[in-house]
Amino acid sequence: MGKLVTMPTTPNFIQSNFRLVRTIGTVSSPYTGKINTQEFDGVYWEASVNLPPMRRDVASQWQSFLLECNGPVNTFKFADPDALVNQGTYNGTDLKAKNRANQTSAIELDFNANNTITAPSNTTPFANVLVGDFIIVTGSTKPANNGTHKITAKANSYTVTVAPETAQTLVTEADVTGCKILSNQKGATGLNLASSSNSATGTIKKGDYLQITSSSTAGSNPVQYVMATEDATLNVIGGEDTYGVKIQPKLRTALTQDHLVRFASPKGMFRLTTKNVDWDANNISNYGMSFSCIEVV
């Protein structure tokens, strides 16, 4: 990755096309018509934007920016131009990742088609999870039992009911050894978060963007741009707001405890899609510009 270039903030774009690109393989049977799919890790945002007509003194700021990008070599922070401000009321700048499920050692689990997951009664893998949290299960031989699950009920510290994210229901399977139960892992489609302080409070709404940052340090650069696809589940524990947030696309890298996720004016890291830049101008020095960019992965 090259250097980080600062994009001008005004004027805003008059037209934009913002899209999510997925890499999915499909195989269709010529005999039955059935289609099998295979998801791959290549998931990223792309955008094409148009700027309004500008006089030369303003256009020069954008000309300089585009030239400094050096085609796709350098990078810049960018966001969906029509969603620069989130709709939720959360009043803090950042949220913190909270790994409330953290069963890193192998454990035996029972899966039931009624969507319950049960661990041995002398263990406590669900002691800290909350209703609305998301867990990531690995180790089952049944694909429906692995992956991201949303906690819909908690009976005790070793039994929960879930809503699977990648299947209609779990598949009954008993005494499955070698399982792990984690939070905020690569491939997750749900985040477990908490407010950055007891004074930070409010909601996260469907359609709000979040900026996955590079560390637990305030002001860290973005490494992924995601959207909340349903209203976050809010719980208040010890004066601290906690959130279970369903997201797309899936998490690209695991988040450690207290890793920062930015809510206020979130952005992703992007680069130009082409090595050439151009602009138009008329006889009264009105300039027109447009460009396309792609998220850094």
mmCIF file of N, CA and C in Angstrom, residues 155-286:
data_model
loop_
_atom_site.group_PDB
_atom_site.id
_atom_site.type_symbol
_atom_site.label_atom_id
_atom_site.label_comp_id
_atom_site.label_asym_id
_atom_site.label_seq_id
_atom_site.Cartn_x
_atom_site.Cartn_y
_atom_site.Cartn_z
ATOM 1 N N ALA A 155 -30.522 -19.850 28.606
ATOM 2 C CA ALA A 155 -31.080 -20.596 29.738
ATOM 3 C C ALA A 155 -30.148 -20.541 30.940
ATOM 4 N N ASN A 156 -28.865 -20.656 30.683
ATOM 5 C CA ASN A 156 -27.846 -20.647 31.734
ATOM 6 C C ASN A 156 -26.481 -20.476 31.071
ATOM 7 N N SER A 157 -25.437 -20.676 31.822
ATOM 8 C CA SER A 157 -24.093 -20.417 31.296
ATOM 9 C C SER A 157 -23.593 -21.496 30.346
ATOM 10 N N TYR A 158 -24.403 -22.553 30.139
ATOM 11 C CA TYR A 158 -23.959 -23.603 29.213
ATOM 12 C C TYR A 158 -25.016 -23.973 28.174
ATOM 13 N N THR A 159 -26.151 -23.268 28.147
ATOM 14 C CA THR A 159 -27.200 -23.549 27.164
ATOM 15 C C THR A 159 -27.778 -22.249 26.613
ATOM 16 N N VAL A 160 -27.817 -22.160 25.268
ATOM 17 C CA VAL A 160 -28.413 -20.988 24.619
ATOM 18 C C VAL A 160 -29.285 -21.451 23.450
ATOM 19 N N THR A 161 -30.213 -20.573 23.075
ATOM 20 C CA THR A 161 -30.980 -20.754 21.849
ATOM 21 C C THR A 161 -30.505 -19.705 20.855
ATOM 22 N N VAL A 162 -30.386 -20.116 19.594
ATOM 23 C CA VAL A 162 -29.799 -19.222 18.599
ATOM 24 C C VAL A 162 -30.663 -19.135 17.356
ATOM 25 N N ALA A 163 -30.391 -18.118 16.564
ATOM 26 C CA ALA A 163 -30.922 -17.998 15.203
ATOM 27 C C ALA A 163 -29.725 -18.112 14.273
ATOM 28 N N PRO A 164 -29.573 -19.229 13.569
ATOM 29 C CA PRO A 164 -28.423 -19.387 12.663
ATOM 30 C C PRO A 164 -28.456 -18.350 11.543
ATOM 31 N N GLU A 165 -27.281 -17.859 11.176
ATOM 32 C CA GLU A 165 -27.204 -16.855 10.121
ATOM 33 C C GLU A 165 -27.106 -17.476 8.732
ATOM 34 N N THR A 166 -26.681 -18.735 8.637
ATOM 35 C CA THR A 166 -26.452 -19.328 7.320
ATOM 36 C C THR A 166 -27.352 -20.535 7.046
ATOM 37 N N ALA A 167 -28.314 -20.808 7.909
ATOM 38 C CA ALA A 167 -29.230 -21.941 7.721
ATOM 39 C C ALA A 167 -30.550 -21.622 8.392
ATOM 40 N N GLN A 168 -31.600 -22.343 8.014
ATOM 41 C CA GLN A 168 -32.904 -22.147 8.640
ATOM 42 C C GLN A 168 -32.886 -22.630 10.093
ATOM 43 N N THR A 169 -32.271 -23.790 10.322
ATOM 44 C CA THR A 169 -32.187 -24.355 11.674
ATOM 45 C C THR A 169 -30.865 -25.068 11.828
ATOM 46 N N LEU A 170 -30.498 -25.326 13.076
ATOM 47 C CA LEU A 170 -29.366 -26.195 13.350
ATOM 48 C C LEU A 170 -29.721 -27.634 12.972
ATOM 49 N N VAL A 171 -28.712 -28.478 12.898
ATOM 50 C CA VAL A 171 -28.891 -29.900 12.628
ATOM 51 C C VAL A 171 -28.558 -30.667 13.902
ATOM 52 N N THR A 172 -29.457 -31.546 14.325
ATOM 53 C CA THR A 172 -29.226 -32.298 15.560
ATOM 54 C C THR A 172 -27.938 -33.105 15.459
ATOM 55 N N GLU A 173 -27.099 -32.916 16.466
ATOM 56 C CA GLU A 173 -25.788 -33.572 16.500
ATOM 57 C C GLU A 173 -25.326 -33.588 17.958
ATOM 58 N N ALA A 174 -25.040 -34.752 18.486
ATOM 59 C CA ALA A 174 -24.712 -34.883 19.907
ATOM 60 C C ALA A 174 -23.232 -35.195 20.116
ATOM 61 N N ASP A 175 -22.738 -34.739 21.285
ATOM 62 C CA ASP A 175 -21.391 -35.083 21.745
ATOM 63 C C ASP A 175 -20.320 -34.746 20.711
ATOM 64 N N VAL A 176 -20.377 -33.526 20.197
ATOM 65 C CA VAL A 176 -19.416 -33.096 19.180
ATOM 66 C C VAL A 176 -18.195 -32.508 19.887
ATOM 67 N N THR A 177 -17.093 -33.180 19.811
ATOM 68 C CA THR A 177 -15.878 -32.715 20.476
ATOM 69 C C THR A 177 -15.097 -31.774 19.554
ATOM 70 N N GLY A 178 -14.198 -30.998 20.157
ATOM 71 C CA GLY A 178 -13.335 -30.123 19.374
ATOM 72 C C GLY A 178 -13.963 -28.830 18.921
ATOM 73 N N CYS A 179 -15.095 -28.444 19.535
ATOM 74 C CA CYS A 179 -15.764 -27.198 19.139
ATOM 75 C C CYS A 179 -15.161 -25.990 19.855
ATOM 76 N N LYS A 180 -15.287 -24.820 19.238
ATOM 77 C CA LYS A 180 -14.903 -23.555 19.859
ATOM 78 C C LYS A 180 -16.031 -22.548 19.661
ATOM 79 N N ILE A 181 -16.166 -21.608 20.609
ATOM 80 C CA ILE A 181 -17.222 -20.598 20.573
ATOM 81 C C ILE A 181 -16.572 -19.241 20.816
ATOM 82 N N LEU A 182 -16.595 -18.374 19.801
ATOM 83 C CA LEU A 182 -15.854 -17.121 19.873
ATOM 84 C C LEU A 182 -16.730 -15.947 19.447
ATOM 85 N N SER A 183 -16.186 -14.747 19.582
ATOM 86 C CA SER A 183 -16.846 -13.511 19.136
ATOM 87 C C SER A 183 -15.925 -12.762 18.185
ATOM 88 N N ASN A 184 -16.543 -11.969 17.321
ATOM 89 C CA ASN A 184 -15.802 -11.001 16.503
ATOM 90 C C ASN A 184 -14.649 -11.638 15.727
ATOM 91 N N GLN A 185 -14.918 -12.799 15.149
ATOM 92 C CA GLN A 185 -13.893 -13.517 14.402
ATOM 93 C C GLN A 185 -14.008 -13.267 12.892
ATOM 94 N N LYS A 186 -12.926 -13.524 12.170
ATOM 95 C CA LYS A 186 -12.945 -13.434 10.717
ATOM 96 C C LYS A 186 -14.106 -14.276 10.175
ATOM 97 N N GLY A 187 -14.862 -13.709 9.265
ATOM 98 C CA GLY A 187 -16.000 -14.406 8.683
ATOM 99 C C GLY A 187 -17.311 -14.168 9.401
ATOM 100 N N ALA A 188 -17.272 -13.504 10.559
ATOM 101 C CA ALA A 188 -18.493 -13.252 11.325
ATOM 102 C C ALA A 188 -19.394 -12.259 10.592
ATOM 103 N N THR A 189 -20.706 -12.458 10.705
ATOM 104 C CA THR A 189 -21.673 -11.500 10.168
ATOM 105 C C THR A 189 -22.436 -10.811 11.298
ATOM 106 N N GLY A 190 -21.819 -10.774 12.471
ATOM 107 C CA GLY A 190 -22.372 -10.057 13.620
ATOM 108 C C GLY A 190 -21.245 -9.652 14.543
ATOM 109 N N LEU A 191 -21.356 -8.461 15.127
ATOM 110 C CA LEU A 191 -20.343 -7.928 16.031
ATOM 111 C C LEU A 191 -20.909 -7.802 17.439
ATOM 112 N N ASN A 192 -20.080 -8.066 18.444
ATOM 113 C CA ASN A 192 -20.410 -7.787 19.838
ATOM 114 C C ASN A 192 -19.600 -6.564 20.264
ATOM 115 N N LEU A 193 -20.302 -5.504 20.599
ATOM 116 C CA LEU A 193 -19.657 -4.224 20.879
ATOM 117 C C LEU A 193 -20.131 -3.661 22.205
ATOM 118 N N ALA A 194 -19.458 -2.610 22.656
ATOM 119 C CA ALA A 194 -19.881 -1.859 23.837
ATOM 120 C C ALA A 194 -19.524 -0.401 23.618
ATOM 121 N N SER A 195 -20.205 0.472 24.337
ATOM 122 C CA SER A 195 -19.906 1.898 24.239
ATOM 123 C C SER A 195 -18.483 2.164 24.706
ATOM 124 N N SER A 196 -17.897 3.225 24.205
ATOM 125 C CA SER A 196 -16.513 3.546 24.536
ATOM 126 C C SER A 196 -16.369 4.073 25.957
ATOM 127 N N SER A 197 -17.465 4.517 26.557
ATOM 128 C CA SER A 197 -17.476 4.984 27.944
ATOM 129 C C SER A 197 -18.903 4.911 28.462
ATOM 130 N N ASN A 198 -19.087 5.011 29.771
ATOM 131 C CA ASN A 198 -20.434 4.958 30.346
ATOM 132 C C ASN A 198 -21.293 6.156 29.940
ATOM 133 N N SER A 199 -20.632 7.243 29.505
ATOM 134 C CA SER A 199 -21.397 8.426 29.101
ATOM 135 C C SER A 199 -21.849 8.340 27.646
ATOM 136 N N ALA A 200 -21.280 7.403 26.886
ATOM 137 C CA ALA A 200 -21.679 7.232 25.484
ATOM 138 C C ALA A 200 -22.880 6.296 25.429
ATOM 139 N N THR A 201 -23.917 6.732 24.748
ATOM 140 C CA THR A 201 -25.158 5.954 24.717
ATOM 141 C C THR A 201 -25.913 6.244 23.427
ATOM 142 N N GLY A 202 -26.924 5.436 23.139
ATOM 143 C CA GLY A 202 -27.750 5.663 21.961
ATOM 144 C C GLY A 202 -27.911 4.406 21.135
ATOM 145 N N THR A 203 -28.509 4.556 19.970
ATOM 146 C CA THR A 203 -28.877 3.413 19.139
ATOM 147 C C THR A 203 -27.967 3.292 17.918
ATOM 148 N N ILE A 204 -27.944 2.076 17.357
ATOM 149 C CA ILE A 204 -27.333 1.808 16.056
ATOM 150 C C ILE A 204 -28.451 1.243 15.183
ATOM 151 N N LYS A 205 -28.734 1.904 14.070
ATOM 152 C CA LYS A 205 -29.897 1.567 13.266
ATOM 153 C C LYS A 205 -29.507 0.794 12.007
ATOM 154 N N LYS A 206 -30.489 0.054 11.499
ATOM 155 C CA LYS A 206 -30.331 -0.632 10.219
ATOM 156 C C LYS A 206 -29.930 0.387 9.148
ATOM 157 N N GLY A 207 -28.886 0.060 8.384
ATOM 158 C CA GLY A 207 -28.409 0.964 7.346
ATOM 159 C C GLY A 207 -27.267 1.851 7.789
ATOM 160 N N ASP A 208 -26.952 1.885 9.089
ATOM 161 C CA ASP A 208 -25.798 2.650 9.567
ATOM 162 C C ASP A 208 -24.501 1.957 9.146
ATOM 163 N N TYR A 209 -23.522 2.738 8.756
ATOM 164 C CA TYR A 209 -22.204 2.198 8.433
ATOM 165 C C TYR A 209 -21.310 2.208 9.676
ATOM 166 N N LEU A 210 -20.371 1.287 9.730
ATOM 167 C CA LEU A 210 -19.365 1.226 10.783
ATOM 168 C C LEU A 210 -17.988 1.108 10.142
ATOM 169 N N GLN A 211 -17.027 1.732 10.770
ATOM 170 C CA GLN A 211 -15.636 1.685 10.305
ATOM 171 C C GLN A 211 -14.833 0.770 11.217
ATOM 172 N N ILE A 212 -14.416 -0.375 10.705
ATOM 173 C CA ILE A 212 -13.520 -1.248 11.462
ATOM 174 C C ILE A 212 -12.138 -0.623 11.389
ATOM 175 N N THR A 213 -11.577 -0.249 12.521
ATOM 176 C CA THR A 213 -10.281 0.411 12.517
ATOM 177 C C THR A 213 -9.156 -0.613 12.663
ATOM 178 N N SER A 214 -7.934 -0.119 12.583
ATOM 179 C CA SER A 214 -6.772 -1.010 12.579
ATOM 180 C C SER A 214 -6.296 -1.393 13.972
ATOM 181 N N SER A 215 -6.823 -0.755 15.032
ATOM 182 C CA SER A 215 -6.303 -1.037 16.374
ATOM 183 C C SER A 215 -7.264 -0.517 17.438
ATOM 184 N N SER A 216 -6.813 -0.525 18.679
ATOM 185 C CA SER A 216 -7.583 0.023 19.798
ATOM 186 C C SER A 216 -7.194 1.465 20.104
ATOM 187 N N THR A 217 -6.446 2.097 19.207
ATOM 188 C CA THR A 217 -6.013 3.481 19.394
ATOM 189 C C THR A 217 -6.960 4.432 18.672
ATOM 190 N N ALA A 218 -7.425 5.451 19.360
ATOM 191 C CA ALA A 218 -8.346 6.416 18.755
ATOM 192 C C ALA A 218 -7.696 7.060 17.537
ATOM 193 N N GLY A 219 -8.479 7.222 16.473
ATOM 194 C CA GLY A 219 -7.972 7.836 15.257
ATOM 195 C C GLY A 219 -7.270 6.883 14.317
ATOM 196 N N SER A 220 -7.303 5.582 14.617
ATOM 197 C CA SER A 220 -6.651 4.607 13.746
ATOM 198 C C SER A 220 -7.326 4.573 12.373
ATOM 199 N N ASN A 221 -6.561 4.229 11.372
ATOM 200 C CA ASN A 221 -7.080 4.183 10.010
ATOM 201 C C ASN A 221 -8.070 3.024 9.822
ATOM 202 N N PRO A 222 -8.980 3.162 8.886
ATOM 203 C CA PRO A 222 -9.940 2.083 8.635
ATOM 204 C C PRO A 222 -9.299 0.898 7.919
ATOM 205 N N VAL A 223 -9.806 -0.311 8.228
ATOM 206 C CA VAL A 223 -9.391 -1.510 7.502
ATOM 207 C C VAL A 223 -10.582 -2.196 6.846
ATOM 208 N N GLN A 224 -11.810 -1.804 7.227
ATOM 209 C CA GLN A 224 -12.998 -2.358 6.577
ATOM 210 C C GLN A 224 -14.186 -1.442 6.835
ATOM 211 N N TYR A 225 -15.104 -1.431 5.885
ATOM 212 C CA TYR A 225 -16.307 -0.602 5.923
ATOM 213 C C TYR A 225 -17.497 -1.552 5.859
ATOM 214 N N VAL A 226 -18.344 -1.551 6.883
ATOM 215 C CA VAL A 226 -19.466 -2.495 6.942
ATOM 216 C C VAL A 226 -20.755 -1.744 7.250
ATOM 217 N N MET A 227 -21.882 -2.413 6.985
ATOM 218 C CA MET A 227 -23.192 -1.820 7.254
ATOM 219 C C MET A 227 -23.973 -2.691 8.225
ATOM 220 N N ALA A 228 -24.663 -2.052 9.173
ATOM 221 C CA ALA A 228 -25.600 -2.761 10.049
ATOM 222 C C ALA A 228 -26.838 -3.107 9.230
ATOM 223 N N THR A 229 -27.203 -4.397 9.208
ATOM 224 C CA THR A 229 -28.337 -4.824 8.374
ATOM 225 C C THR A 229 -29.616 -5.042 9.174
ATOM 226 N N GLU A 230 -29.594 -4.784 10.473
ATOM 227 C CA GLU A 230 -30.802 -4.702 11.293
ATOM 228 C C GLU A 230 -30.493 -3.810 12.484
ATOM 229 N N ASP A 231 -31.522 -3.292 13.135
ATOM 230 C CA ASP A 231 -31.294 -2.472 14.324
ATOM 231 C C ASP A 231 -30.527 -3.293 15.360
ATOM 232 N N ALA A 232 -29.489 -2.707 15.945
ATOM 233 C CA ALA A 232 -28.673 -3.426 16.921
ATOM 234 C C ALA A 232 -29.472 -3.705 18.193
ATOM 235 N N THR A 233 -29.190 -4.847 18.814
ATOM 236 C CA THR A 233 -29.771 -5.175 20.115
ATOM 237 C C THR A 233 -28.983 -4.441 21.188
ATOM 238 N N LEU A 234 -29.674 -3.662 22.001
ATOM 239 C CA LEU A 234 -29.039 -2.852 23.038
ATOM 240 C C LEU A 234 -29.336 -3.439 24.408
ATOM 241 N N ASN A 235 -28.281 -3.698 25.178
ATOM 242 C CA ASN A 235 -28.391 -4.082 26.587
ATOM 243 C C ASN A 235 -27.556 -3.112 27.408
ATOM 244 N N VAL A 236 -27.991 -2.830 28.614
ATOM 245 C CA VAL A 236 -27.216 -1.973 29.512
ATOM 246 C C VAL A 236 -26.744 -2.823 30.678
ATOM 247 N N ILE A 237 -25.435 -2.967 30.808
ATOM 248 C CA ILE A 237 -24.820 -3.794 31.838
ATOM 249 C C ILE A 237 -23.860 -2.937 32.658
ATOM 250 N N GLY A 238 -24.175 -2.751 33.938
ATOM 251 C CA GLY A 238 -23.303 -1.953 34.804
ATOM 252 C C GLY A 238 -23.113 -0.538 34.315
ATOM 253 N N GLY A 239 -24.150 0.045 33.736
ATOM 254 C CA GLY A 239 -24.066 1.417 33.239
ATOM 255 C C GLY A 239 -23.444 1.539 31.864
ATOM 256 N N GLU A 240 -23.038 0.413 31.269
ATOM 257 C CA GLU A 240 -22.408 0.426 29.956
ATOM 258 C C GLU A 240 -23.360 -0.115 28.903
ATOM 259 N N ASP A 241 -23.543 0.632 27.819
ATOM 260 C CA ASP A 241 -24.366 0.158 26.714
ATOM 261 C C ASP A 241 -23.598 -0.898 25.926
ATOM 262 N N THR A 242 -24.244 -2.043 25.671
ATOM 263 C CA THR A 242 -23.629 -3.097 24.864
ATOM 264 C C THR A 242 -24.511 -3.354 23.649
ATOM 265 N N TYR A 243 -23.911 -3.787 22.563
ATOM 266 C CA TYR A 243 -24.620 -3.924 21.302
ATOM 267 C C TYR A 243 -24.277 -5.245 20.617
ATOM 268 N N GLY A 244 -25.299 -5.894 20.074
ATOM 269 C CA GLY A 244 -25.117 -6.974 19.116
ATOM 270 C C GLY A 244 -25.531 -6.440 17.764
ATOM 271 N N VAL A 245 -24.594 -6.387 16.822
ATOM 272 C CA VAL A 245 -24.833 -5.706 15.544
ATOM 273 C C VAL A 245 -24.658 -6.685 14.386
ATOM 274 N N LYS A 246 -25.733 -6.963 13.677
ATOM 275 C CA LYS A 246 -25.666 -7.781 12.471
ATOM 276 C C LYS A 246 -25.088 -6.938 11.342
ATOM 277 N N ILE A 247 -24.110 -7.477 10.602
ATOM 278 C CA ILE A 247 -23.403 -6.677 9.593
ATOM 279 C C ILE A 247 -23.286 -7.425 8.269
ATOM 280 N N GLN A 248 -23.023 -6.650 7.244
ATOM 281 C CA GLN A 248 -22.557 -7.131 5.948
ATOM 282 C C GLN A 248 -21.574 -6.089 5.420
ATOM 283 N N PRO A 249 -20.543 -6.478 4.706
ATOM 284 C CA PRO A 249 -20.136 -7.863 4.471
ATOM 285 C C PRO A 249 -19.537 -8.486 5.723
ATOM 286 N N LYS A 250 -19.163 -9.750 5.612
ATOM 287 C CA LYS A 250 -18.601 -10.466 6.755
ATOM 288 C C LYS A 250 -17.269 -9.855 7.175
ATOM 289 N N LEU A 251 -16.941 -10.046 8.441
ATOM 290 C CA LEU A 251 -15.738 -9.460 9.020
ATOM 291 C C LEU A 251 -14.492 -10.043 8.356
ATOM 292 N N ARG A 252 -13.595 -9.163 7.942
ATOM 293 C CA ARG A 252 -12.422 -9.586 7.170
ATOM 294 C C ARG A 252 -11.290 -10.088 8.052
ATOM 295 N N THR A 253 -11.172 -9.535 9.256
ATOM 296 C CA THR A 253 -10.131 -9.966 10.202
ATOM 297 C C THR A 253 -10.730 -9.991 11.605
ATOM 298 N N ALA A 254 -10.199 -10.838 12.466
ATOM 299 C CA ALA A 254 -10.696 -10.938 13.839
ATOM 300 C C ALA A 254 -10.379 -9.659 14.615
ATOM 301 N N LEU A 255 -11.257 -9.327 15.566
ATOM 302 C CA LEU A 255 -11.068 -8.157 16.421
ATOM 303 C C LEU A 255 -10.690 -8.608 17.828
ATOM 304 N N THR A 256 -9.641 -8.017 18.371
ATOM 305 C CA THR A 256 -9.256 -8.302 19.748
ATOM 306 C C THR A 256 -10.118 -7.488 20.699
ATOM 307 N N GLN A 257 -10.061 -7.838 21.973
ATOM 308 C CA GLN A 257 -10.825 -7.117 22.987
ATOM 309 C C GLN A 257 -10.487 -5.628 22.954
ATOM 310 N N ASP A 258 -11.517 -4.779 22.958
ATOM 311 C CA ASP A 258 -11.407 -3.316 22.969
ATOM 312 C C ASP A 258 -10.915 -2.719 21.656
ATOM 313 N N HIS A 259 -10.832 -3.522 20.606
ATOM 314 C CA HIS A 259 -10.541 -3.003 19.271
ATOM 315 C C HIS A 259 -11.614 -1.964 18.930
ATOM 316 N N LEU A 260 -11.231 -0.845 18.345
ATOM 317 C CA LEU A 260 -12.182 0.242 18.102
ATOM 318 C C LEU A 260 -12.936 0.068 16.792
ATOM 319 N N VAL A 261 -14.222 0.367 16.859
ATOM 320 C CA VAL A 261 -15.111 0.393 15.700
ATOM 321 C C VAL A 261 -15.745 1.777 15.684
ATOM 322 N N ARG A 262 -15.501 2.535 14.647
ATOM 323 C CA ARG A 262 -15.938 3.939 14.616
ATOM 324 C C ARG A 262 -17.383 4.053 14.136
ATOM 325 N N PHE A 263 -18.171 4.845 14.858
ATOM 326 C CA PHE A 263 -19.563 5.108 14.492
ATOM 327 C C PHE A 263 -19.722 6.499 13.882
ATOM 328 N N ALA A 264 -19.022 7.483 14.400
ATOM 329 C CA ALA A 264 -19.174 8.866 13.943
ATOM 330 C C ALA A 264 -18.411 9.062 12.631
ATOM 331 N N SER A 265 -19.120 9.477 11.592
ATOM 332 C CA SER A 265 -18.522 9.723 10.276
ATOM 333 C C SER A 265 -17.598 8.583 9.841
ATOM 334 N N PRO A 266 -18.114 7.360 9.774
ATOM 335 C CA PRO A 266 -17.269 6.220 9.431
ATOM 336 C C PRO A 266 -16.824 6.265 7.973
ATOM 337 N N LYS A 267 -15.660 5.699 7.721
ATOM 338 C CA LYS A 267 -15.108 5.644 6.365
ATOM 339 C C LYS A 267 -14.406 4.315 6.135
ATOM 340 N N GLY A 268 -14.193 4.015 4.881
ATOM 341 C CA GLY A 268 -13.362 2.887 4.499
ATOM 342 C C GLY A 268 -12.091 3.393 3.844
ATOM 343 N N MET A 269 -11.180 2.474 3.557
ATOM 344 C CA MET A 269 -9.948 2.826 2.847
ATOM 345 C C MET A 269 -10.117 2.409 1.389
ATOM 346 N N PHE A 270 -9.931 3.380 0.478
ATOM 347 C CA PHE A 270 -10.177 3.146 -0.945
ATOM 348 C C PHE A 270 -8.976 3.567 -1.785
ATOM 349 N N ARG A 271 -8.988 3.119 -3.026
ATOM 350 C CA ARG A 271 -8.003 3.556 -4.027
ATOM 351 C C ARG A 271 -8.707 3.719 -5.374
ATOM 352 N N LEU A 272 -8.131 4.503 -6.259
ATOM 353 C CA LEU A 272 -8.699 4.660 -7.591
ATOM 354 C C LEU A 272 -8.656 3.333 -8.341
ATOM 355 N N THR A 273 -9.618 3.134 -9.230
ATOM 356 C CA THR A 273 -9.659 1.876 -9.975
ATOM 357 C C THR A 273 -8.817 1.924 -11.242
ATOM 358 N N THR A 274 -8.463 3.115 -11.709
ATOM 359 C CA THR A 274 -7.683 3.230 -12.945
ATOM 360 C C THR A 274 -6.430 4.066 -12.707
ATOM 361 N N LYS A 275 -5.475 3.930 -13.611
ATOM 362 C CA LYS A 275 -4.223 4.681 -13.475
ATOM 363 C C LYS A 275 -4.298 6.056 -14.129
ATOM 364 N N ASN A 276 -5.336 6.297 -14.915
ATOM 365 C CA ASN A 276 -5.486 7.575 -15.612
ATOM 366 C C ASN A 276 -6.558 8.430 -14.943
ATOM 367 N N VAL A 277 -6.364 9.747 -14.939
ATOM 368 C CA VAL A 277 -7.380 10.689 -14.453
ATOM 369 C C VAL A 277 -7.589 11.754 -15.520
ATOM 370 N N ASP A 278 -8.787 12.321 -15.558
ATOM 371 C CA ASP A 278 -9.075 13.368 -16.541
ATOM 372 C C ASP A 278 -10.174 14.264 -16.010
ATOM 373 N N TRP A 279 -10.355 15.393 -16.635
ATOM 374 C CA TRP A 279 -11.426 16.329 -16.306
ATOM 375 C C TRP A 279 -11.803 17.119 -17.552
ATOM 376 N N ASP A 280 -12.979 17.742 -17.500
ATOM 377 C CA ASP A 280 -13.455 18.581 -18.602
ATOM 378 C C ASP A 280 -13.527 20.019 -18.128
ATOM 379 N N ALA A 281 -13.360 20.952 -19.063
ATOM 380 C CA ALA A 281 -13.507 22.375 -18.740
ATOM 381 C C ALA A 281 -14.077 23.099 -19.951
ATOM 382 N N ASN A 282 -14.831 24.193 -19.687
ATOM 383 C CA ASN A 282 -15.361 24.982 -20.798
ATOM 384 C C ASN A 282 -14.692 26.345 -20.852
ATOM 385 N N ASN A 283 -15.206 27.247 -21.713
ATOM 386 C CA ASN A 283 -14.538 28.524 -21.941
ATOM 387 C C ASN A 283 -14.678 29.514 -20.796
ATOM 388 N N ILE A 284 -15.504 29.200 -19.782
ATOM 389 C CA ILE A 284 -15.584 30.083 -18.604
ATOM 390 C C ILE A 284 -15.028 29.386 -17.362
ATOM 391 N N SER A 285 -14.169 28.420 -17.614
ATOM 392 C CA SER A 285 -13.446 27.713 -16.540
ATOM 393 C C SER A 285 -14.368 26.987 -15.575
ATOM 394 N N ASN A 286 -15.461 26.427 -16.092
ATOM 395 C CA ASN A 286 -16.266 25.485 -15.310
ATOM 396 C C ASN A 286 -15.743 24.081 -15.564
#
